[in-house]
mmCIF file of C-alpha atoms and ligand atoms in Angstrom:
data_model
loop_
_atom_site.group_PDB
_atom_site.id
_atom_site.type_symbol
_atom_site.label_atom_id
_atom_site.label_comp_id
_atom_site.label_asym_id
_atom_site.label_seq_id
_atom_site.Cartn_x
_atom_site.Cartn_y
_atom_site.Cartn_z
ATOM 1 C CA MET X 1 84.045 124.108 109.193
ATOM 2 C CA ILE X 2 85.566 121.414 111.403
ATOM 3 C CA LEU X 3 88.026 123.946 112.735
ATOM 4 C CA ASP X 4 85.390 126.585 113.422
ATOM 5 C CA GLN X 5 83.427 124.031 115.344
ATOM 6 C CA MET X 6 86.499 122.918 117.170
ATOM 7 C CA VAL X 7 87.343 126.361 118.529
ATOM 8 C CA ALA X 8 83.749 127.173 119.377
ATOM 9 C CA ASP X 9 83.278 123.847 121.064
ATOM 10 C CA ALA X 10 86.516 124.144 122.937
ATOM 11 C CA HIS X 11 85.302 127.331 124.571
ATOM 12 C CA GLY X 12 81.993 125.653 125.225
ATOM 13 C CA ALA X 13 83.832 122.741 126.852
ATOM 14 C CA LEU X 14 82.697 120.282 124.214
ATOM 15 C CA VAL X 15 85.006 117.876 122.480
ATOM 16 C CA ARG X 16 85.901 117.705 118.811
ATOM 17 C CA ALA X 17 88.661 115.462 117.579
ATOM 18 C CA VAL X 18 90.622 116.942 114.717
ATOM 19 C CA PRO X 19 92.217 114.232 112.570
ATOM 20 C CA GLU X 20 95.595 115.556 111.568
ATOM 21 C CA HIS X 21 95.611 113.830 108.187
ATOM 22 C CA MET X 22 92.447 115.733 107.216
ATOM 23 C CA LEU X 23 94.138 119.081 107.609
ATOM 24 C CA SER X 24 96.306 121.126 105.289
ATOM 25 C CA THR X 25 99.315 122.952 106.691
ATOM 26 C CA GLY X 26 97.273 126.128 107.039
ATOM 27 C CA GLU X 27 94.440 124.301 108.761
ATOM 28 C CA LEU X 28 96.909 122.586 111.061
ATOM 29 C CA LEU X 29 98.182 125.976 112.103
ATOM 30 C CA THR X 30 94.628 127.157 112.764
ATOM 31 C CA ALA X 31 93.917 123.981 114.763
ATOM 32 C CA ASN X 32 96.991 124.555 116.875
ATOM 33 C CA GLN X 33 96.117 128.200 117.351
ATOM 34 C CA GLY X 34 92.730 127.042 118.631
ATOM 35 C CA ALA X 35 94.373 124.533 120.943
ATOM 36 C CA ALA X 36 96.894 127.127 122.162
ATOM 37 C CA GLU X 37 93.972 129.474 122.940
ATOM 38 C CA VAL X 38 92.379 126.741 125.032
ATOM 39 C CA LEU X 39 95.641 126.300 126.945
ATOM 40 C CA ARG X 40 96.015 130.055 127.478
ATOM 41 C CA GLY X 41 92.483 130.119 128.846
ATOM 42 C CA GLY X 42 93.387 127.507 131.469
ATOM 43 C CA GLY X 43 91.789 124.633 129.534
ATOM 44 C CA LEU X 44 92.807 121.014 129.030
ATOM 45 C CA VAL X 45 93.980 119.772 125.630
ATOM 46 C CA ALA X 46 94.664 116.108 124.945
ATOM 47 C CA PHE X 47 97.353 115.797 122.306
ATOM 48 C CA PRO X 48 99.332 113.057 120.564
ATOM 49 C CA THR X 49 102.971 112.344 121.224
ATOM 50 C CA GLU X 50 105.101 109.570 119.764
ATOM 51 C CA THR X 51 104.764 107.587 123.031
ATOM 52 C CA VAL X 52 101.180 107.968 124.289
ATOM 53 C CA TYR X 53 98.555 110.732 124.293
ATOM 54 C CA GLY X 54 99.107 113.471 126.865
ATOM 55 C CA LEU X 55 96.558 115.404 128.928
ATOM 56 C CA GLY X 56 97.959 118.900 128.656
ATOM 57 C CA ALA X 57 97.635 122.192 130.500
ATOM 58 C CA ASP X 58 99.703 125.368 130.648
ATOM 59 C CA ALA X 59 102.572 124.326 132.934
ATOM 60 C CA GLU X 60 102.817 127.824 134.425
ATOM 61 C CA ASN X 61 99.122 128.021 135.330
ATOM 62 C CA PRO X 62 98.652 126.201 138.674
ATOM 63 C CA ALA X 63 94.842 126.273 138.444
ATOM 64 C CA ALA X 64 94.930 124.626 135.010
ATOM 65 C CA VAL X 65 97.434 122.019 136.237
ATOM 66 C CA ALA X 66 95.168 121.330 139.235
ATOM 67 C CA ARG X 67 92.451 120.336 136.749
ATOM 68 C CA ILE X 68 94.758 117.626 135.357
ATOM 69 C CA PHE X 69 95.056 116.042 138.798
ATOM 70 C CA ALA X 70 91.292 116.262 139.331
ATOM 71 C CA VAL X 71 90.443 114.725 135.950
ATOM 72 C CA LYS X 72 92.945 111.881 136.298
ATOM 73 C CA GLY X 73 92.227 111.205 139.957
ATOM 74 C CA ARG X 74 95.965 111.427 140.468
ATOM 75 C CA PRO X 75 97.589 111.949 143.895
ATOM 76 C CA ALA X 76 99.085 115.422 144.260
ATOM 77 C CA ASP X 77 102.595 114.114 144.989
ATOM 78 C CA HIS X 78 102.962 112.509 141.547
ATOM 79 C CA PRO X 79 104.872 115.082 139.491
ATOM 80 C CA LEU X 80 104.099 115.875 135.857
ATOM 81 C CA ILE X 81 106.403 116.026 132.854
ATOM 82 C CA VAL X 82 106.687 119.447 131.206
ATOM 83 C CA HIS X 83 106.727 119.198 127.407
ATOM 84 C CA ILE X 84 108.793 121.812 125.617
ATOM 85 C CA ALA X 85 109.349 122.729 121.956
ATOM 86 C CA THR X 86 113.156 122.824 121.776
ATOM 87 C CA PRO X 87 116.159 121.765 123.873
ATOM 88 C CA ASP X 88 117.213 125.363 124.553
ATOM 89 C CA GLN X 89 114.002 125.825 126.574
ATOM 90 C CA ILE X 90 115.654 123.679 129.269
ATOM 91 C CA LEU X 91 117.236 126.941 130.363
ATOM 92 C CA HIS X 92 113.829 128.362 131.285
ATOM 93 C CA TRP X 93 112.685 125.332 133.308
ATOM 94 C CA ALA X 94 115.832 124.000 134.965
ATOM 95 C CA ARG X 95 118.960 125.179 136.758
ATOM 96 C CA GLU X 96 122.418 123.693 137.371
ATOM 97 C CA ILE X 97 122.027 121.786 134.108
ATOM 98 C CA PRO X 98 124.724 119.118 133.731
ATOM 99 C CA THR X 99 126.562 118.723 130.422
ATOM 100 C CA MET X 100 125.089 115.230 130.219
ATOM 101 C CA ALA X 101 121.631 116.749 129.774
ATOM 102 C CA TRP X 102 122.751 118.699 126.718
ATOM 103 C CA HIS X 103 124.406 115.615 125.220
ATOM 104 C CA LEU X 104 121.271 113.552 125.645
ATOM 105 C CA ALA X 105 118.933 116.314 124.466
ATOM 106 C CA ARG X 106 121.039 116.794 121.352
ATOM 107 C CA ARG X 107 121.020 113.067 120.665
ATOM 108 C CA TYR X 108 117.432 112.110 121.526
ATOM 109 C CA TRP X 109 115.146 115.160 121.350
ATOM 110 C CA PRO X 110 112.622 115.295 119.908
ATOM 111 C CA GLY X 111 112.121 111.787 121.254
ATOM 112 C CA PRO X 112 110.912 109.461 124.005
ATOM 113 C CA LEU X 113 113.339 110.525 126.736
ATOM 114 C CA THR X 114 112.386 112.532 129.820
ATOM 115 C CA LEU X 115 115.176 114.204 131.780
ATOM 116 C CA ILE X 116 114.769 114.975 135.477
ATOM 117 C CA LEU X 117 116.695 118.131 136.328
ATOM 118 C CA ARG X 118 116.834 120.614 139.189
ATOM 119 C CA ARG X 119 113.909 122.943 138.699
ATOM 120 C CA ALA X 120 113.994 126.655 138.019
ATOM 121 C CA SER X 121 111.970 129.001 140.209
ATOM 122 C CA CYS X 122 109.251 129.490 137.553
ATOM 123 C CA VAL X 123 108.069 125.888 137.856
ATOM 124 C CA PRO X 124 104.933 125.768 140.015
ATOM 125 C CA ASP X 125 104.958 123.407 143.017
ATOM 126 C CA ILE X 126 101.889 121.641 141.725
ATOM 127 C CA VAL X 127 103.797 120.472 138.621
ATOM 128 C CA THR X 128 106.642 118.923 140.604
ATOM 129 C CA GLY X 129 104.661 117.569 143.534
ATOM 130 C CA GLY X 130 106.718 119.899 145.703
ATOM 131 C CA GLN X 131 110.025 118.308 144.649
ATOM 132 C CA ASP X 132 113.083 120.339 143.753
ATOM 133 C CA THR X 133 113.257 118.716 140.324
ATOM 134 C CA VAL X 134 111.337 118.909 137.077
ATOM 135 C CA GLY X 135 110.820 116.365 134.288
ATOM 136 C CA LEU X 136 111.321 117.753 130.756
ATOM 137 C CA ARG X 137 110.985 116.351 127.282
ATOM 138 C CA VAL X 138 110.556 117.406 123.654
ATOM 139 C CA PRO X 139 107.990 115.031 122.120
ATOM 140 C CA ASP X 140 108.563 113.640 118.638
ATOM 141 C CA HIS X 141 105.198 114.214 117.034
ATOM 142 C CA PRO X 142 104.506 116.898 114.412
ATOM 143 C CA LEU X 143 101.207 117.922 115.983
ATOM 144 C CA ALA X 144 102.671 118.154 119.487
ATOM 145 C CA LEU X 145 105.663 120.125 118.238
ATOM 146 C CA ALA X 146 103.471 122.499 116.237
ATOM 147 C CA LEU X 147 101.218 123.037 119.246
ATOM 148 C CA LEU X 148 104.192 123.715 121.533
ATOM 149 C CA LYS X 149 105.588 126.176 119.037
ATOM 150 C CA VAL X 150 102.330 128.092 118.628
ATOM 151 C CA PHE X 151 101.618 128.021 122.367
ATOM 152 C CA GLY X 152 105.111 129.182 123.214
ATOM 153 C CA GLY X 153 105.179 127.883 126.798
ATOM 154 C CA GLY X 154 105.597 124.494 128.417
ATOM 155 C CA ILE X 155 102.731 121.997 128.499
ATOM 156 C CA ALA X 156 102.458 119.904 131.655
ATOM 157 C CA ALA X 157 101.017 116.561 130.615
ATOM 158 C CA PRO X 158 100.677 113.124 132.115
ATOM 159 C CA SER X 159 99.341 110.286 129.989
ATOM 160 C CA ALA X 160 95.677 110.982 129.198
ATOM 161 C CA ASN X 161 94.173 108.130 131.194
ATOM 162 C CA ARG X 162 92.663 107.789 134.641
ATOM 163 C CA PHE X 163 95.230 107.140 137.357
ATOM 164 C CA GLY X 164 96.577 103.593 137.286
ATOM 165 C CA ARG X 165 94.956 102.626 133.997
ATOM 166 C CA VAL X 166 96.409 101.812 130.599
ATOM 167 C CA SER X 167 97.813 104.810 128.703
ATOM 168 C CA PRO X 168 95.966 105.854 125.527
ATOM 169 C CA THR X 169 97.644 105.424 122.155
ATOM 170 C CA THR X 170 94.844 106.803 119.983
ATOM 171 C CA ALA X 171 92.520 109.807 120.219
ATOM 172 C CA ALA X 172 89.588 107.377 120.446
ATOM 173 C CA HIS X 173 91.086 105.915 123.651
ATOM 174 C CA VAL X 174 91.204 109.408 125.159
ATOM 175 C CA ARG X 175 87.646 110.154 124.082
ATOM 176 C CA GLU X 176 86.367 106.927 125.611
ATOM 177 C CA GLU X 177 88.106 107.470 128.928
ATOM 178 C CA LEU X 178 88.192 111.224 129.456
ATOM 179 C CA GLY X 179 86.173 112.751 126.616
ATOM 180 C CA ASP X 180 83.734 114.780 128.691
ATOM 181 C CA ALA X 181 86.475 116.207 130.872
ATOM 182 C CA MET X 182 88.604 117.472 127.960
ATOM 183 C CA ASP X 183 88.171 120.884 126.396
ATOM 184 C CA LEU X 184 89.787 119.613 123.225
ATOM 185 C CA ILE X 185 91.298 116.418 121.845
ATOM 186 C CA LEU X 186 93.784 116.705 118.984
ATOM 187 C CA ASP X 187 93.858 113.556 116.879
ATOM 188 C CA GLY X 188 97.298 112.771 115.494
ATOM 189 C CA GLY X 189 96.656 109.101 114.706
ATOM 190 C CA PRO X 190 98.080 106.114 116.597
ATOM 191 C CA CYS X 191 101.262 106.718 118.625
ATOM 192 C CA HIS X 192 104.194 105.035 116.930
ATOM 193 C CA VAL X 193 106.203 104.171 120.064
ATOM 194 C CA GLY X 194 103.224 103.089 122.151
ATOM 195 C CA ILE X 195 104.700 103.064 125.675
ATOM 196 C CA GLU X 196 105.731 105.979 127.866
ATOM 197 C CA SER X 197 109.105 107.710 127.624
ATOM 198 C CA THR X 198 112.296 106.535 129.248
ATOM 199 C CA ILE X 199 112.843 108.643 132.396
ATOM 200 C CA LEU X 200 116.399 109.473 133.432
ATOM 201 C CA ASP X 201 117.142 111.354 136.628
ATOM 202 C CA LEU X 202 120.107 113.711 136.174
ATOM 203 C CA SER X 203 119.503 115.686 139.371
ATOM 204 C CA GLY X 204 121.758 113.612 141.618
ATOM 205 C CA HIS X 205 125.404 112.548 141.731
ATOM 206 C CA GLN X 206 124.901 109.692 139.288
ATOM 207 C CA PRO X 207 122.408 109.376 136.423
ATOM 208 C CA ARG X 208 119.586 107.052 137.401
ATOM 209 C CA LEU X 209 116.984 105.265 135.312
ATOM 210 C CA LEU X 210 113.529 105.796 136.797
ATOM 211 C CA ARG X 211 111.402 104.280 134.031
ATOM 212 C CA PRO X 212 112.568 102.126 131.114
ATOM 213 C CA GLY X 213 111.281 103.047 127.665
ATOM 214 C CA ALA X 214 112.043 102.848 123.971
ATOM 215 C CA ILE X 215 115.440 104.483 124.485
ATOM 216 C CA THR X 216 117.322 101.772 126.292
ATOM 217 C CA LEU X 217 119.742 101.894 129.170
ATOM 218 C CA ALA X 218 122.543 100.665 126.897
ATOM 219 C CA GLU X 219 121.902 103.486 124.410
ATOM 220 C CA ILE X 220 122.057 106.103 127.157
ATOM 221 C CA GLU X 221 125.186 104.570 128.650
ATOM 222 C CA ALA X 222 126.813 104.659 125.219
ATOM 223 C CA VAL X 223 126.099 108.395 124.847
ATOM 224 C CA LEU X 224 127.162 109.288 128.394
ATOM 225 C CA LYS X 225 130.068 106.830 128.452
ATOM 226 C CA GLN X 226 129.239 105.879 132.024
ATOM 227 C CA PRO X 227 127.033 103.371 133.841
ATOM 228 C CA ILE X 228 123.481 104.335 134.799
ATOM 229 C CA ALA X 229 122.054 103.353 138.185
ATOM 230 C CA GLN X 230 118.875 101.338 138.293
ATOM 231 C CA PRO X 231 117.076 101.532 141.606
ATOM 232 C CA GLY X 232 115.879 98.263 143.086
ATOM 233 C CA ASN X 233 113.046 97.896 145.547
ATOM 234 C CA GLU X 234 115.460 98.733 148.345
ATOM 235 C CA ALA X 235 116.245 102.150 146.858
ATOM 236 C CA PRO X 236 114.878 105.231 148.620
ATOM 237 C CA ARG X 237 111.494 106.194 147.256
ATOM 238 C CA VAL X 238 111.120 109.414 145.379
ATOM 239 C CA PRO X 239 107.823 111.067 146.274
ATOM 240 C CA GLY X 240 105.360 110.418 143.503
ATOM 241 C CA MET X 241 107.203 107.342 142.312
ATOM 242 C CA LEU X 242 105.280 104.741 144.272
ATOM 243 C CA ARG X 243 104.504 101.467 142.610
ATOM 244 C CA SER X 244 101.217 101.431 140.774
ATOM 245 C CA HIS X 245 99.849 99.734 137.710
ATOM 246 C CA TYR X 246 99.196 100.159 134.028
ATOM 247 C CA ALA X 247 96.328 97.815 134.415
ATOM 248 C CA PRO X 248 93.308 96.727 132.463
ATOM 249 C CA LYS X 249 90.326 95.672 134.574
ATOM 250 C CA THR X 250 90.675 92.074 133.366
ATOM 251 C CA PRO X 251 93.323 90.104 135.300
ATOM 252 C CA VAL X 252 96.534 89.697 133.311
ATOM 253 C CA CYS X 253 98.863 86.695 133.800
ATOM 254 C CA LEU X 254 102.353 86.428 132.341
ATOM 255 C CA ILE X 255 103.299 82.899 131.383
ATOM 256 C CA PRO X 256 106.687 81.588 130.236
ATOM 257 C CA PRO X 257 106.322 80.329 126.643
ATOM 258 C CA ALA X 258 106.910 76.689 127.553
ATOM 259 C CA TYR X 259 103.880 76.660 129.863
ATOM 260 C CA LEU X 260 101.533 78.856 127.893
ATOM 261 C CA GLU X 261 99.557 76.179 126.097
ATOM 262 C CA ALA X 262 99.022 74.099 129.248
ATOM 263 C CA GLU X 263 98.028 77.203 131.158
ATOM 264 C CA VAL X 264 95.434 78.157 128.558
ATOM 265 C CA ARG X 265 93.969 74.660 128.646
ATOM 266 C CA TRP X 266 93.845 74.719 132.444
ATOM 267 C CA HIS X 267 91.841 77.947 132.451
ATOM 268 C CA LEU X 268 89.496 76.642 129.757
ATOM 269 C CA GLY X 269 89.069 73.488 131.844
ATOM 270 C CA GLN X 270 87.862 75.696 134.682
ATOM 271 C CA GLY X 271 85.150 77.014 132.370
ATOM 272 C CA GLN X 272 86.858 80.392 132.056
ATOM 273 C CA ARG X 273 86.950 82.647 128.994
ATOM 274 C CA VAL X 274 90.528 83.575 128.138
ATOM 275 C CA ALA X 275 92.345 85.718 125.610
ATOM 276 C CA VAL X 276 95.967 85.015 124.753
ATOM 277 C CA LEU X 277 98.714 87.330 123.490
ATOM 278 C CA SER X 278 101.885 85.644 122.326
ATOM 279 C CA ARG X 279 104.681 85.767 119.810
ATOM 280 C CA ILE X 280 104.640 82.026 119.416
ATOM 281 C CA ALA X 281 101.827 80.434 117.435
ATOM 282 C CA LEU X 282 99.841 78.024 119.590
ATOM 283 C CA LEU X 283 97.535 75.156 118.801
ATOM 284 C CA LEU X 284 94.666 76.290 120.953
ATOM 285 C CA PRO X 285 91.023 75.327 121.224
ATOM 286 C CA ASP X 286 88.573 77.657 119.468
ATOM 287 C CA ALA X 287 87.167 78.564 122.863
ATOM 288 C CA CYS X 288 89.957 81.054 123.490
ATOM 289 C CA LEU X 289 90.870 84.174 121.560
ATOM 290 C CA TRP X 290 94.484 84.237 120.372
ATOM 291 C CA LYS X 291 96.205 87.367 119.091
ATOM 292 C CA GLY X 292 99.678 87.103 117.614
ATOM 293 C CA MET X 293 102.200 89.705 118.747
ATOM 294 C CA PRO X 294 105.331 90.939 116.927
ATOM 295 C CA ASP X 295 108.641 89.241 117.517
ATOM 296 C CA TYR X 296 110.535 92.443 118.362
ATOM 297 C CA PRO X 297 110.242 94.852 121.305
ATOM 298 C CA ALA X 298 109.261 97.981 119.356
ATOM 299 C CA GLY X 299 106.388 96.091 117.745
ATOM 300 C CA TRP X 300 105.152 94.810 121.099
ATOM 301 C CA ALA X 301 105.376 98.283 122.593
ATOM 302 C CA ARG X 302 103.427 99.832 119.732
ATOM 303 C CA GLU X 303 100.571 97.327 119.963
ATOM 304 C CA LEU X 304 100.436 96.476 123.651
ATOM 305 C CA TYR X 305 98.105 99.109 125.120
ATOM 306 C CA ALA X 306 95.652 99.083 122.220
ATOM 307 C CA ARG X 307 95.473 95.285 122.488
ATOM 308 C CA LEU X 308 94.886 95.401 126.237
ATOM 309 C CA ARG X 309 92.149 98.003 125.850
ATOM 310 C CA ALA X 310 90.426 96.068 123.072
ATOM 311 C CA LEU X 311 90.496 92.841 125.107
ATOM 312 C CA ASP X 312 89.447 94.571 128.307
ATOM 313 C CA VAL X 313 86.010 95.454 126.963
ATOM 314 C CA GLN X 314 85.324 91.840 125.951
ATOM 315 C CA CYS X 315 84.920 90.660 129.548
ATOM 316 C CA PHE X 316 87.371 87.760 129.521
ATOM 317 C CA ASP X 317 88.144 86.074 132.833
ATOM 318 C CA TYR X 318 91.872 86.297 132.089
ATOM 319 C CA ILE X 319 94.258 87.789 129.578
ATOM 320 C CA LEU X 320 97.184 85.362 129.378
ATOM 321 C CA ILE X 321 100.358 86.862 127.948
ATOM 322 C CA GLU X 322 103.550 85.146 126.888
ATOM 323 C CA ALA X 323 106.335 86.475 129.093
ATOM 324 C CA PRO X 324 108.797 88.297 126.820
ATOM 325 C CA PRO X 325 112.491 87.403 126.676
ATOM 326 C CA ILE X 326 114.915 88.424 129.419
ATOM 327 C CA GLY X 327 117.129 90.553 127.130
ATOM 328 C CA ALA X 328 117.824 94.230 127.831
ATOM 329 C CA ASP X 329 115.965 95.215 124.665
ATOM 330 C CA TRP X 330 112.752 93.913 126.206
ATOM 331 C CA GLN X 331 113.165 95.722 129.541
ATOM 332 C CA ALA X 332 110.510 98.399 128.912
ATOM 333 C CA VAL X 333 107.912 95.979 127.564
ATOM 334 C CA ARG X 334 108.577 93.570 130.451
ATOM 335 C CA ASP X 335 108.203 96.435 132.905
ATOM 336 C CA ARG X 336 104.768 97.437 131.571
ATOM 337 C CA LEU X 337 103.587 93.836 131.433
ATOM 338 C CA GLU X 338 104.734 93.184 134.978
ATOM 339 C CA ARG X 339 102.758 96.161 136.193
ATOM 340 C CA ALA X 340 99.670 95.118 134.268
ATOM 341 C CA ALA X 341 99.965 91.641 135.778
ATOM 342 C CA SER X 342 100.578 92.823 139.334
ATOM 343 C CA ALA X 343 97.163 94.473 139.632
ATOM 344 C CA HIS X 344 95.268 91.263 140.315
ATOM 345 C CA PRO X 345 95.932 88.229 142.494
ATOM 346 C CA ILE X 346 96.559 85.121 140.410
ATOM 347 C CA SER X 347 94.645 81.904 140.669
ATOM 348 C CA SER X 348 96.138 79.372 138.290
ATOM 349 C CA PRO X 349 98.411 76.334 138.238
ATOM 350 C CA ARG X 350 101.514 78.478 137.872
ATOM 351 C CA SER X 351 101.747 79.145 141.586
ATOM 352 C CA SER X 352 101.704 75.429 142.373
ATOM 353 C CA ARG X 353 104.424 74.850 139.760
ATOM 354 C CA GLY X 354 106.499 77.644 141.203
ATOM 355 C CA ILE X 355 106.679 79.610 137.977
ATOM 356 C CA SER X 356 107.118 83.296 138.231
ATOM 357 C CA ALA X 357 107.823 85.858 135.578
ATOM 358 C CA PRO X 358 111.414 87.169 135.425
ATOM 359 C CA PHE X 359 110.704 90.777 136.216
ATOM 360 C CA GLY X 360 111.516 93.544 138.594
ATOM 361 C CA GLU X 361 114.785 94.949 137.273
ATOM 362 C CA VAL X 362 113.647 98.510 137.695
ATOM 363 C CA GLY X 363 112.015 98.619 141.057
ATOM 364 C CA ASP X 364 110.256 101.646 142.250
ATOM 365 C CA HIS X 365 109.007 103.956 139.609
ATOM 366 C CA SER X 366 105.450 104.881 139.042
ATOM 367 C CA VAL X 367 103.100 104.211 136.235
ATOM 368 C CA ASN X 368 100.304 106.659 136.072
HETATM 369 O O1 TXA R 1 105.847 109.383 127.309
HETATM 370 C C1 TXA R 1 105.542 110.014 128.310
HETATM 371 O O2 TXA R 1 106.366 110.270 129.215
HETATM 372 C C2 TXA R 1 104.083 110.490 128.432
HETATM 373 C C3 TXA R 1 103.823 111.521 127.346
HETATM 374 C C4 TXA R 1 102.452 112.140 127.460
HETATM 375 O O3 TXA R 1 104.835 112.491 127.364
HETATM 376 N N1 TXA R 1 103.846 111.027 129.724
HETATM 377 C C5 TXA R 1 103.730 110.270 130.831
HETATM 378 O O4 TXA R 1 103.406 111.000 131.948
HETATM 379 O O5 TXA R 1 103.880 109.070 130.841
HETATM 380 P P1 TXA R 1 102.953 110.335 133.321
HETATM 381 O O6 TXA R 1 102.569 111.474 134.182
HETATM 382 O O7 TXA R 1 101.913 109.334 133.054
HETATM 383 O O8 TXA R 1 104.253 109.709 133.873
HETATM 384 C C6 TXA R 1 105.295 110.592 134.222
HETATM 385 C C7 TXA R 1 106.215 109.983 135.213
HETATM 386 C C8 TXA R 1 105.581 109.743 136.566
HETATM 387 O O9 TXA R 1 105.990 108.476 137.002
HETATM 388 C C9 TXA R 1 106.215 110.818 137.433
HETATM 389 O O10 TXA R 1 106.327 110.394 138.769
HETATM 390 C C10 TXA R 1 107.561 110.998 136.759
HETATM 391 O O11 TXA R 1 107.274 110.905 135.398
HETATM 392 N N2 TXA R 1 108.103 112.332 137.027
HETATM 393 C C11 TXA R 1 107.684 113.507 136.540
HETATM 394 N N3 TXA R 1 108.384 114.524 137.064
HETATM 395 C C12 TXA R 1 109.277 113.981 137.916
HETATM 396 C C13 TXA R 1 110.262 114.492 138.796
HETATM 397 N N4 TXA R 1 110.473 115.793 138.905
HETATM 398 N N5 TXA R 1 110.984 113.616 139.521
HETATM 399 C C14 TXA R 1 110.760 112.308 139.422
HETATM 400 N N6 TXA R 1 109.839 111.753 138.619
HETATM 401 C C15 TXA R 1 109.099 112.573 137.892
HETATM 402 MG MG1 MG R 2 100.801 107.733 132.947
#
């Protein structure tokens, strides 16, 4: 019944979420067949991955891909990642594939690693923003993998949020933000990684990290047995990789742990409503909302976007967040927090005390 409705509604451009856990294997197959039909018809399917939800279209249908850009409000020069079912499909989408790509695909796919490779001629310009490269990854989510298998082709998919906003980690997030614009939303539960994939550019002379993620620089260096370049702000800009934000509407401030309590009290003293995210437990007045965060990077990553979304609708004046540690393990979480915090000018005592968050290791990659 749910599935019948889903297919009918998909063709009628209405949205039905299909909770994966409610489906048997046979029903899952039917759901994916329905979703694959929507893709073949040029429609948009939001689907779960292990990182964040994607807003998918047939990667070889330029008109369908154009709808992604329209729905997201995304500039045309920001290229999309093509999701594929198996590593061997690299051969269809890329050319001049370096051995390194095979090593990494074997080690990390399915998983949260996107490889930038020289593109094959079948890749439409609209997917790559006109660049000579294409981003590829095999997502590690049973529903995404089943959909890719049934569909058979590549699915071009950015995160299923409006341009510059926080990525969705549940189907409900997608429904709230883009529901009316989707032909179908597949519900695979909360994403277990929670932040976007690591992006590694293998199209040049030296491998280059474009976006930090759950798979760390050190892990990649260990597999490739060579150092990976990290562009700073001075590095040449890749089209579509301009700085932008993963930002809630509420201003976000990052505060070193030692100053957090004083900072909260200062804001409360100004009559402001504040929410606080921190690993450390604080003795705070009841007037502010405190949410404890995990003490390890994967836990932070998994919870971060859902927390920001939940706080964003509560109309706080500020979301104050404990700056995470400097260590390499925290690079991806720090990166996302820095971007969230850079969306709004800051008005607080930190500037007068000369405190700034220790960010900016990976300079010029986009968040969209
Ligand atoms: O985890 C993820 O990567 C999620 C899920 C849905 O797979 N996707 C995602 O897509 O985060 P999006 O579009 O929000 O971010 C993709 C990033 C953008 O910064 C884009 O510029 C970069 O990947 N990218 C894609 N293709 C590229 C290319 N050919 N060269 C350089 N950067 C590229
Ligand atoms: Mg995005």
